[in-house]
Tab-separated table of N, CA and C in Angstrom:
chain	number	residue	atom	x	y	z
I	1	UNK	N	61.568	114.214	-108.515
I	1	UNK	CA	61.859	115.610	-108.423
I	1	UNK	C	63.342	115.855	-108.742
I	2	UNK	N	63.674	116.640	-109.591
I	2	UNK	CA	64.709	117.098	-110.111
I	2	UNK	C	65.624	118.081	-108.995
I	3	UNK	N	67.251	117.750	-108.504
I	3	UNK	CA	68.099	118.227	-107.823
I	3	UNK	C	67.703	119.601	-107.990
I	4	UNK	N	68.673	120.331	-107.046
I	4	UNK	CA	68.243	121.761	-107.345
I	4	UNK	C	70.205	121.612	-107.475
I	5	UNK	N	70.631	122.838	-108.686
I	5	UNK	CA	71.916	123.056	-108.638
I	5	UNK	C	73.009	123.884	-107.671
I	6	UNK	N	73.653	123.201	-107.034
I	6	UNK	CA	74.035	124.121	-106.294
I	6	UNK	C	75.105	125.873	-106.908
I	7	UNK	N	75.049	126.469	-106.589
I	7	UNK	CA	75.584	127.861	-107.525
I	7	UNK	C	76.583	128.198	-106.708
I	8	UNK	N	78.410	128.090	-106.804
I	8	UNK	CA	78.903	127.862	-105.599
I	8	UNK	C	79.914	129.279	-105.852
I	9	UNK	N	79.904	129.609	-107.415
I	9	UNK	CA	80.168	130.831	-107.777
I	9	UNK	C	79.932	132.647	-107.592
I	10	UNK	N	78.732	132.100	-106.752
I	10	UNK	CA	77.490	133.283	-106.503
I	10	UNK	C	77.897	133.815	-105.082
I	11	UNK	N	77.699	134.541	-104.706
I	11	UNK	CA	77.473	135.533	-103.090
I	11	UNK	C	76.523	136.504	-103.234
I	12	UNK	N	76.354	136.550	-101.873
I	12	UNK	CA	75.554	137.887	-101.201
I	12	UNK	C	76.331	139.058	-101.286
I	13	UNK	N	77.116	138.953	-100.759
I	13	UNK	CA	77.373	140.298	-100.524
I	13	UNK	C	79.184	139.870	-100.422
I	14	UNK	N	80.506	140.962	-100.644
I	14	UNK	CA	81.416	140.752	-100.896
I	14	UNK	C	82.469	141.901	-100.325
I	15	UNK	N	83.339	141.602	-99.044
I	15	UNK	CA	83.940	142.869	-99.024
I	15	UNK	C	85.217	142.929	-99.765
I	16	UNK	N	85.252	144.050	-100.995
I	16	UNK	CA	86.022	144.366	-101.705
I	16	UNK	C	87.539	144.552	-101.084
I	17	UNK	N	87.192	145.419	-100.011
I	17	UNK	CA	88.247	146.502	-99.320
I	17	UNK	C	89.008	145.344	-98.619
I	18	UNK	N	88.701	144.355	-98.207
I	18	UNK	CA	89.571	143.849	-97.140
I	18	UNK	C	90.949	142.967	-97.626
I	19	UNK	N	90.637	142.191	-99.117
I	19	UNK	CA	91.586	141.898	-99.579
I	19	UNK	C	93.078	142.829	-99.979
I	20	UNK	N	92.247	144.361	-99.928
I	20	UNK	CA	93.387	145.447	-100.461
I	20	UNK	C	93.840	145.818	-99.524
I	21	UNK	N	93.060	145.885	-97.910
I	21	UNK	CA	93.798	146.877	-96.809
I	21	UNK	C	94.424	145.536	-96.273
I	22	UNK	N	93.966	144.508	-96.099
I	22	UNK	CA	94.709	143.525	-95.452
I	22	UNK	C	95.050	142.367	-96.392
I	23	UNK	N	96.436	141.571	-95.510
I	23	UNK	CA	96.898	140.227	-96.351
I	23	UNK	C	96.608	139.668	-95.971
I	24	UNK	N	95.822	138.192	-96.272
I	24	UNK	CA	94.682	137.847	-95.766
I	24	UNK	C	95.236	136.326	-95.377
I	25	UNK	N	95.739	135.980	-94.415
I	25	UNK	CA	96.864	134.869	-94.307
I	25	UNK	C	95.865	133.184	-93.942
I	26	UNK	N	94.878	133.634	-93.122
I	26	UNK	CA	94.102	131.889	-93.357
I	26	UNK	C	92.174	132.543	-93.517
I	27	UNK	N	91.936	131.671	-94.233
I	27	UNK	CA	89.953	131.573	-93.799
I	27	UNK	C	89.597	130.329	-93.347
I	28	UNK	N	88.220	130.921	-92.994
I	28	UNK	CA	87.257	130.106	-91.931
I	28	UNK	C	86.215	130.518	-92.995
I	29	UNK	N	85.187	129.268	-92.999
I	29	UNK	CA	83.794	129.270	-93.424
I	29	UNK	C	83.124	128.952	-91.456
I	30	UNK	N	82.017	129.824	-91.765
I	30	UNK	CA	81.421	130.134	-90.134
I	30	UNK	C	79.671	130.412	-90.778
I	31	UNK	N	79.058	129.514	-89.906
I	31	UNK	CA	77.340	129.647	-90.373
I	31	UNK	C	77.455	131.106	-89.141
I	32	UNK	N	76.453	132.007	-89.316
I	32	UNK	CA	75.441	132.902	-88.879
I	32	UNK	C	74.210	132.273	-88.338
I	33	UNK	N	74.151	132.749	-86.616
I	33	UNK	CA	72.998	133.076	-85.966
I	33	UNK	C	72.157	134.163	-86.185
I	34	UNK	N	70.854	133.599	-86.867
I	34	UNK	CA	70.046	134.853	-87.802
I	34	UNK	C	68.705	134.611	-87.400
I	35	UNK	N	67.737	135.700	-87.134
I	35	UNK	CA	66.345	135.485	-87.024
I	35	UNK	C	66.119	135.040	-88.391
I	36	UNK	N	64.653	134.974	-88.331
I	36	UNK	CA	63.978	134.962	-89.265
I	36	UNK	C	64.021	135.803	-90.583
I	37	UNK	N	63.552	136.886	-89.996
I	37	UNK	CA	63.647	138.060	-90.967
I	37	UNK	C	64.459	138.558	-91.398
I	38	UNK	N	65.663	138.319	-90.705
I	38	UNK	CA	67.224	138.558	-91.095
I	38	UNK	C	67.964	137.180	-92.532
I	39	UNK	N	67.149	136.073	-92.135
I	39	UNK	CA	67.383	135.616	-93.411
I	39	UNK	C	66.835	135.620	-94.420
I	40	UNK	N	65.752	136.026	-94.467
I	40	UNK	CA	64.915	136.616	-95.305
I	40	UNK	C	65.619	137.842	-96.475
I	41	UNK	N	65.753	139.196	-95.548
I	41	UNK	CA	66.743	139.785	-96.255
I	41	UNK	C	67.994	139.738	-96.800
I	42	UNK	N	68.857	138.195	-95.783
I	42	UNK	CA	70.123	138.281	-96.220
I	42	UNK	C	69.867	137.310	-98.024
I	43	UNK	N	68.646	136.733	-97.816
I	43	UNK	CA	68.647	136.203	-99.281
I	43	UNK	C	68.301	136.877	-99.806
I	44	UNK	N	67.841	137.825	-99.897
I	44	UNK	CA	67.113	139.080	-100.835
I	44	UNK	C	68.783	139.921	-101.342
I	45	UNK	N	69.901	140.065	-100.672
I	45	UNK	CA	71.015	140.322	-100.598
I	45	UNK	C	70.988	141.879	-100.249
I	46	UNK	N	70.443	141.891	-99.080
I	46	UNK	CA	70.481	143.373	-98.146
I	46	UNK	C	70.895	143.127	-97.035
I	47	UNK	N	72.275	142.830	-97.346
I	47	UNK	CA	73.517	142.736	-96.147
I	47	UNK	C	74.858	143.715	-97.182
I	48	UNK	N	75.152	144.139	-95.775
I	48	UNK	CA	76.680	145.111	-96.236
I	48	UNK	C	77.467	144.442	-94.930
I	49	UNK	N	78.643	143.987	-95.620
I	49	UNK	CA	79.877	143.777	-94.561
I	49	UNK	C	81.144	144.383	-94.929
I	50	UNK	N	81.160	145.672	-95.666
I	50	UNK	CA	81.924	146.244	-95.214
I	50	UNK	C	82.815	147.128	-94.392
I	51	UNK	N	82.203	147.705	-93.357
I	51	UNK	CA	82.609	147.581	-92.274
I	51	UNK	C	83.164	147.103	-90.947
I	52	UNK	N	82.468	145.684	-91.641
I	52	UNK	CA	82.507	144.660	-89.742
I	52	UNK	C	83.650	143.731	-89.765
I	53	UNK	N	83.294	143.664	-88.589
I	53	UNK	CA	84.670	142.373	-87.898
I	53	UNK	C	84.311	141.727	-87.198
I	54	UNK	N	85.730	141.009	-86.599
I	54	UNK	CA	84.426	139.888	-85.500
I	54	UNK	C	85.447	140.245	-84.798
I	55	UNK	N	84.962	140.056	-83.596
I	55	UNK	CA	85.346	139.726	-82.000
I	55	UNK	C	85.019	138.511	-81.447
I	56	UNK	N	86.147	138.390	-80.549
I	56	UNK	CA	85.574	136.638	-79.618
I	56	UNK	C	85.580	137.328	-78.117
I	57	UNK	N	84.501	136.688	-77.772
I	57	UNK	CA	83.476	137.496	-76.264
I	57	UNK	C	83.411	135.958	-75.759
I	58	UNK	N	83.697	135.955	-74.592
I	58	UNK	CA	83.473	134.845	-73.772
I	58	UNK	C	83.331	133.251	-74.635
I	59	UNK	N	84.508	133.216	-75.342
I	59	UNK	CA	84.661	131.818	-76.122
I	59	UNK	C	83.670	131.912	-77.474
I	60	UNK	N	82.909	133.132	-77.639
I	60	UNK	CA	82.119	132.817	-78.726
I	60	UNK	C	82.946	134.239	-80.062
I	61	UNK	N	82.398	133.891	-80.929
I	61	UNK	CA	82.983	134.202	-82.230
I	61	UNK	C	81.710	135.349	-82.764
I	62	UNK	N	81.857	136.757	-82.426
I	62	UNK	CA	80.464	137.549	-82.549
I	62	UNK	C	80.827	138.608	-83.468
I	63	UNK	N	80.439	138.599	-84.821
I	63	UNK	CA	80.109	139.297	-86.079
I	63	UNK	C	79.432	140.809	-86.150
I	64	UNK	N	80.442	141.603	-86.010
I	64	UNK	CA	79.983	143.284	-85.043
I	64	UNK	C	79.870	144.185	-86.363
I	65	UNK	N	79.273	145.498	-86.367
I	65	UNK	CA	79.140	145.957	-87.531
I	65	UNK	C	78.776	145.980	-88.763
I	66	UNK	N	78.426	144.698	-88.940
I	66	UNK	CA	77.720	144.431	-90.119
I	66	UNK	C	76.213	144.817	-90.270
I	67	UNK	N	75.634	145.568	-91.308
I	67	UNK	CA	74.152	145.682	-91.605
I	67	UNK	C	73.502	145.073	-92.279
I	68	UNK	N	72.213	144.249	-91.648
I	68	UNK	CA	71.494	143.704	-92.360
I	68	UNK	C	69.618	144.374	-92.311
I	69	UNK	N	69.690	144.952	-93.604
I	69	UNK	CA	68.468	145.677	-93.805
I	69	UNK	C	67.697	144.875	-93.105
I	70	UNK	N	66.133	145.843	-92.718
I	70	UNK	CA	64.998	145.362	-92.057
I	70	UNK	C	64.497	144.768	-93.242
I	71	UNK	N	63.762	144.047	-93.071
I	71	UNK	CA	62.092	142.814	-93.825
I	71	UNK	C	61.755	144.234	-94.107
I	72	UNK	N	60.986	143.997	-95.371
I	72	UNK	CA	60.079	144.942	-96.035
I	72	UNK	C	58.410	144.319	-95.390
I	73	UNK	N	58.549	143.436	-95.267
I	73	UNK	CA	57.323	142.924	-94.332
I	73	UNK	C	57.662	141.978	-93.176
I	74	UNK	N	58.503	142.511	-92.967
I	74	UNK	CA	58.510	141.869	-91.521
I	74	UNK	C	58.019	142.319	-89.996
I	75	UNK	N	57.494	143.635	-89.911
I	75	UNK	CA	56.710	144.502	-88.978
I	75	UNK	C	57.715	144.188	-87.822
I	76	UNK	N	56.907	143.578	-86.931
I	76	UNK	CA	57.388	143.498	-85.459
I	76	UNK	C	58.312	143.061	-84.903
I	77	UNK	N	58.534	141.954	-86.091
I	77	UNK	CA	59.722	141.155	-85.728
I	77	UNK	C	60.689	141.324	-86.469
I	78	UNK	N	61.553	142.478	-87.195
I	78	UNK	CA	62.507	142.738	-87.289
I	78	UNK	C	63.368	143.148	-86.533
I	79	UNK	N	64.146	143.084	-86.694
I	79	UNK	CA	65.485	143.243	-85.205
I	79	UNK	C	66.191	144.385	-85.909
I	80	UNK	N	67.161	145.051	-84.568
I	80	UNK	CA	67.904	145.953	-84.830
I	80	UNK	C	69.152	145.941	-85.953
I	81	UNK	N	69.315	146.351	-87.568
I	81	UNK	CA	70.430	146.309	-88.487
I	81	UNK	C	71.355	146.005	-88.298
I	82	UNK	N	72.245	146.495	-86.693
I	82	UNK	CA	73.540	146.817	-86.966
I	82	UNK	C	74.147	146.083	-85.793
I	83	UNK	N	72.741	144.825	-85.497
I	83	UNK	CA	73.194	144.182	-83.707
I	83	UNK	C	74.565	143.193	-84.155
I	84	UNK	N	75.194	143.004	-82.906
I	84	UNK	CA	76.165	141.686	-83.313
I	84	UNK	C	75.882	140.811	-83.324
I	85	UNK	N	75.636	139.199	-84.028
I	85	UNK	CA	75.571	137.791	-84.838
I	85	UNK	C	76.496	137.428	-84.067
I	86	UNK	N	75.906	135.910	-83.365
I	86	UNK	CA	76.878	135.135	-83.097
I	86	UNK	C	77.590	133.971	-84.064
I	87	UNK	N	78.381	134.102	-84.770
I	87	UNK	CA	79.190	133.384	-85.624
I	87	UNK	C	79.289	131.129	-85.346
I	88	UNK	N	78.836	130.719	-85.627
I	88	UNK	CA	78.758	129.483	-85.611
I	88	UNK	C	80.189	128.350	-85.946
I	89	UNK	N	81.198	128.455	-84.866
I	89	UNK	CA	82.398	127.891	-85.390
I	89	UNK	C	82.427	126.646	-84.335
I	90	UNK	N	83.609	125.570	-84.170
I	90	UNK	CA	84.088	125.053	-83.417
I	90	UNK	C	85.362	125.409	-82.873
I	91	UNK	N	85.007	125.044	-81.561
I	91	UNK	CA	86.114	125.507	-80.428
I	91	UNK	C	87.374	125.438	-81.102
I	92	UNK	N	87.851	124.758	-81.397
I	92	UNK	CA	88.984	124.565	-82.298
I	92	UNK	C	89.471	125.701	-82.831
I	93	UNK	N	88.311	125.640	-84.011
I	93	UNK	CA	88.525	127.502	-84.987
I	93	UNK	C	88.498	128.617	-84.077
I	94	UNK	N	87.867	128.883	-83.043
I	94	UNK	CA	87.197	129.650	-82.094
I	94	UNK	C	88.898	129.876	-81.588
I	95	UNK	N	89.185	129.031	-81.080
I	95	UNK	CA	90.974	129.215	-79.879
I	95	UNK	C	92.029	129.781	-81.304
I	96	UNK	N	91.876	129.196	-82.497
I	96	UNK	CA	92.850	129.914	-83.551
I	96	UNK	C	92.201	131.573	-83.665
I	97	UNK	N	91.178	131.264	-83.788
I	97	UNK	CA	91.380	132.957	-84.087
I	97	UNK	C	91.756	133.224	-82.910
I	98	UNK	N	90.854	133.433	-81.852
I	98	UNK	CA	91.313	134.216	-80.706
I	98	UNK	C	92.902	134.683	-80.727
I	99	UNK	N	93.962	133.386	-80.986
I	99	UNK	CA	95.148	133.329	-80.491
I	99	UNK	C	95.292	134.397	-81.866
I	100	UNK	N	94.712	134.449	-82.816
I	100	UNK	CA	95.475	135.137	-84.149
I	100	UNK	C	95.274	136.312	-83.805
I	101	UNK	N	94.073	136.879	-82.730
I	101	UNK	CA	93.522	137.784	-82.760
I	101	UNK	C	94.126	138.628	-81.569
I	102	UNK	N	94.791	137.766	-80.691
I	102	UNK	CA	95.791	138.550	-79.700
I	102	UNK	C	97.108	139.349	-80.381
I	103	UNK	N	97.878	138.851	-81.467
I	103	UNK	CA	99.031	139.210	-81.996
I	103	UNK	C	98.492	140.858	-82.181
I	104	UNK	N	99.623	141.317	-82.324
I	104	UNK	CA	99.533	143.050	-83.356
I	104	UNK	C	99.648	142.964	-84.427
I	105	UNK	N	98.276	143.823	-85.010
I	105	UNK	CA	98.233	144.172	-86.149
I	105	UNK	C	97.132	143.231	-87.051
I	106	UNK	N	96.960	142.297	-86.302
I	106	UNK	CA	95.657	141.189	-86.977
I	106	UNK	C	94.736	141.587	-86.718
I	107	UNK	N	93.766	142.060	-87.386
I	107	UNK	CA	92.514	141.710	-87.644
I	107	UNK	C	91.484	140.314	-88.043
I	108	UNK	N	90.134	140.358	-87.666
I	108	UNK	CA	89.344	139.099	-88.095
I	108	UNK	C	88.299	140.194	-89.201
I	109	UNK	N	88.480	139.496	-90.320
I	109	UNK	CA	87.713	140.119	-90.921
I	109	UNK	C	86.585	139.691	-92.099
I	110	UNK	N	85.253	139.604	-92.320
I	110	UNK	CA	84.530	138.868	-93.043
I	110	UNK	C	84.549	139.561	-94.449
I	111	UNK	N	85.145	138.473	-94.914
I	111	UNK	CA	85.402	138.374	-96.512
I	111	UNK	C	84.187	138.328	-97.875
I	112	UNK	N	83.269	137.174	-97.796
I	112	UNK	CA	81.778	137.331	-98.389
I	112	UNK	C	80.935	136.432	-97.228
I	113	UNK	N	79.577	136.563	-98.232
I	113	UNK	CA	78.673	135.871	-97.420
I	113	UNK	C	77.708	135.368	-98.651
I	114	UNK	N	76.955	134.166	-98.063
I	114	UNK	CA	76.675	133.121	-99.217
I	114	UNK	C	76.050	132.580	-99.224
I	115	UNK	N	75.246	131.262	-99.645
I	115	UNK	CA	74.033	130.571	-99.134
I	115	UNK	C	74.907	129.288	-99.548
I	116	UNK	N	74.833	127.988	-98.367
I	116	UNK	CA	75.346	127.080	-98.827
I	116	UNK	C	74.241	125.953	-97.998
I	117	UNK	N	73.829	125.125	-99.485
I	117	UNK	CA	72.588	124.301	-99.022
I	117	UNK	C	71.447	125.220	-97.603
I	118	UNK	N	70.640	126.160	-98.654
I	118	UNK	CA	70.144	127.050	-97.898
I	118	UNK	C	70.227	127.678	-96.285
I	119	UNK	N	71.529	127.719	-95.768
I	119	UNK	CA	72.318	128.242	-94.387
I	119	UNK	C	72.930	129.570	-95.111
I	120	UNK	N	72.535	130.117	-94.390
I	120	UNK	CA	73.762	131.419	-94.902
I	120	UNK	C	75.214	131.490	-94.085
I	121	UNK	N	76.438	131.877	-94.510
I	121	UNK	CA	77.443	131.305	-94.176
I	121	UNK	C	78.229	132.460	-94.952
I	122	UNK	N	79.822	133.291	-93.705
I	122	UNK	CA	80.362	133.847	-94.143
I	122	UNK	C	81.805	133.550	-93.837
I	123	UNK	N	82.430	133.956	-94.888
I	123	UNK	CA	83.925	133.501	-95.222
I	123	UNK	C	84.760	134.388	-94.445
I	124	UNK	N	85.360	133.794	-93.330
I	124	UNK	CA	86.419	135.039	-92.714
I	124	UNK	C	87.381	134.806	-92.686
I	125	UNK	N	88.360	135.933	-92.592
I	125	UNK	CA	89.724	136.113	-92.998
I	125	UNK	C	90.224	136.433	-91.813
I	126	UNK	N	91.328	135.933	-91.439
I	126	UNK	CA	92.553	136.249	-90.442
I	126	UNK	C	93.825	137.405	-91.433
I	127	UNK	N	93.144	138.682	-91.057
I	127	UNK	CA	94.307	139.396	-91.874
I	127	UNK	C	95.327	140.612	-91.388
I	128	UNK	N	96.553	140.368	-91.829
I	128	UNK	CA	96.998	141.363	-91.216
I	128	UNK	C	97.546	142.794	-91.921
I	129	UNK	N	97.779	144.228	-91.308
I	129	UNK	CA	96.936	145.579	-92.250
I	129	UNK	C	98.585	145.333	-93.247
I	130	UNK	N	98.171	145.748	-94.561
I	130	UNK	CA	99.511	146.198	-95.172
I	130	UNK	C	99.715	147.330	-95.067
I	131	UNK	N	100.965	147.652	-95.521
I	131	UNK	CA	101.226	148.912	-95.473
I	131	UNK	C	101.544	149.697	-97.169
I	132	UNK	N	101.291	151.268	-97.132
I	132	UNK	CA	100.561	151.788	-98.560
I	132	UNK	C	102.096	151.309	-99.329
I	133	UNK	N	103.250	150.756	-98.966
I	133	UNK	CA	103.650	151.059	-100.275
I	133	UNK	C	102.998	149.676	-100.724
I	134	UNK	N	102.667	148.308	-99.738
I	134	UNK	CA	102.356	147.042	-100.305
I	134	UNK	C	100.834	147.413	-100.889
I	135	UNK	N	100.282	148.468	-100.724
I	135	UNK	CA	98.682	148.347	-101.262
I	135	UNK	C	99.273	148.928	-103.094
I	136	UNK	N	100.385	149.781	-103.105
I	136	UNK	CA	100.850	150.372	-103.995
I	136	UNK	C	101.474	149.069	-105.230
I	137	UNK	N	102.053	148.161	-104.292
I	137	UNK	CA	102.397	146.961	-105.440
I	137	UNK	C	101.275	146.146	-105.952
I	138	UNK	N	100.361	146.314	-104.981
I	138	UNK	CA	99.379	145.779	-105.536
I	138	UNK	C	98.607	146.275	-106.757
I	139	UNK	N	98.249	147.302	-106.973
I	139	UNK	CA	97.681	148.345	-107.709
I	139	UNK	C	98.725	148.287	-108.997
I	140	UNK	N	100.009	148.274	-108.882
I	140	UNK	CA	100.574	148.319	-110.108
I	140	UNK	C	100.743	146.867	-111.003
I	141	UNK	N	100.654	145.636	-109.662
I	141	UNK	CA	100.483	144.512	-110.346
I	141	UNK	C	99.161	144.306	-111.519
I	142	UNK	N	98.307	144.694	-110.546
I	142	UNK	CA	96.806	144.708	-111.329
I	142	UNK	C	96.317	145.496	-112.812
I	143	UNK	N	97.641	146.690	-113.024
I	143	UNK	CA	97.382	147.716	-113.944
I	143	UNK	C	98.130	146.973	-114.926
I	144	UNK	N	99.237	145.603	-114.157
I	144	UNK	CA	100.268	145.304	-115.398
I	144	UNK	C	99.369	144.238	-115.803
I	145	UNK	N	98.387	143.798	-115.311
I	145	UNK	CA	98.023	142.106	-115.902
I	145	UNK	C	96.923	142.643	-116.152
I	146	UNK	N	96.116	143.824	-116.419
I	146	UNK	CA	95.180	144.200	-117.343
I	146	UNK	C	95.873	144.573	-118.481
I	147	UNK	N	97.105	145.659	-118.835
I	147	UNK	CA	97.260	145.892	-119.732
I	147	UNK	C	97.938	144.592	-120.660
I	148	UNK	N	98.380	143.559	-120.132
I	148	UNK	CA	98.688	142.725	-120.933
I	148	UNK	C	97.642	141.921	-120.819
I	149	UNK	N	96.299	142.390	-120.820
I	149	UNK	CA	95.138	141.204	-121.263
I	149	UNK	C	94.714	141.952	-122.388
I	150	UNK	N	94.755	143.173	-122.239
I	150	UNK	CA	94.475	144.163	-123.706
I	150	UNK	C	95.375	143.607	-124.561
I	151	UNK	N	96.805	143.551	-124.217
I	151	UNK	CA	97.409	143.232	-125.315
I	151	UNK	C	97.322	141.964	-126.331
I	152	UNK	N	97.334	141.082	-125.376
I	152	UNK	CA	96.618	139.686	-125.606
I	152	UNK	C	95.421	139.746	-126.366
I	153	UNK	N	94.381	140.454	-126.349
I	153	UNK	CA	93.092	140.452	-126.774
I	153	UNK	C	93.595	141.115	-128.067
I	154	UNK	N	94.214	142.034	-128.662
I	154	UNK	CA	94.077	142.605	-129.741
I	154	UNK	C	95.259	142.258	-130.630
């Protein structure tokens, strides 16, 4: 039987916004506590994380705000969209964020989400908020290294 390839380029789902509102200073790869039917859809790619964050609740690492559509056939046993996921880290990672997560102005924030050797698994960011004139350098960096890819190209 022939390997299956792994696709390490690919995601589920991707929050755009967080790289722009925040500077995103360390990540964590963290598996997801998921029913059934919740992985079901998250491979179907009917998850949105742009909204959510995580919180740490009694030593655990819990993934709040995020929606993950109901099973199109999953009837009874679909669970509530918008419940909080307990995040799958070691104590280790678990005491860094926390401690990152006491400072001002840090946020924990999930970056994408992915399938790695069929686990689903999301990338989080320790970030802290910029401020508009730094979202502003950003925006003009990005306008200068497109227009010199035009230029380049022609």
């Amino acid at each position: 039987m022939a390997k299956k390839k792994q696709n390490t380029g690919s995601y589920l789902a991707q929050n755009r916004k967080a790289r722009f509102n925040y500077a995103i200073e360390e990540t964590f790869e963290a598996g997801m506590s998921l029913t059934g039917t919740e992985i079901k859809s998250v491979r179907a790619g009917q998850i949105t994380i742009g909204d959510g964050f995580i919180t740490i609740h009694n030593g655990n690492a819990v993934l709040t705000n995020v929606n993950i559509a109901a099973y199109t056939q999953g009837n009874q046993f679909n669970v509530e969209p918008l419940r909080p996921r307990q995040l799958l880290l070691h104590k280790r990672e678990i005491a860094t964020l926390n401690k990152a997560a006491t400072e001002p102005g840090v946020t924990i924030v999930p970056l994408k989400v992915y399938l790695k050797h069929g686990f689903a698994k999301v990338l989080i960011g320790v970030g802290r908020g910029k401020k508009k004139y730094d979202k502003r350098e950003d925006i003009k960096k990005r306008d200068q290294e497109r227009e010199l890819r035009r230029r380049l190209k022609h």
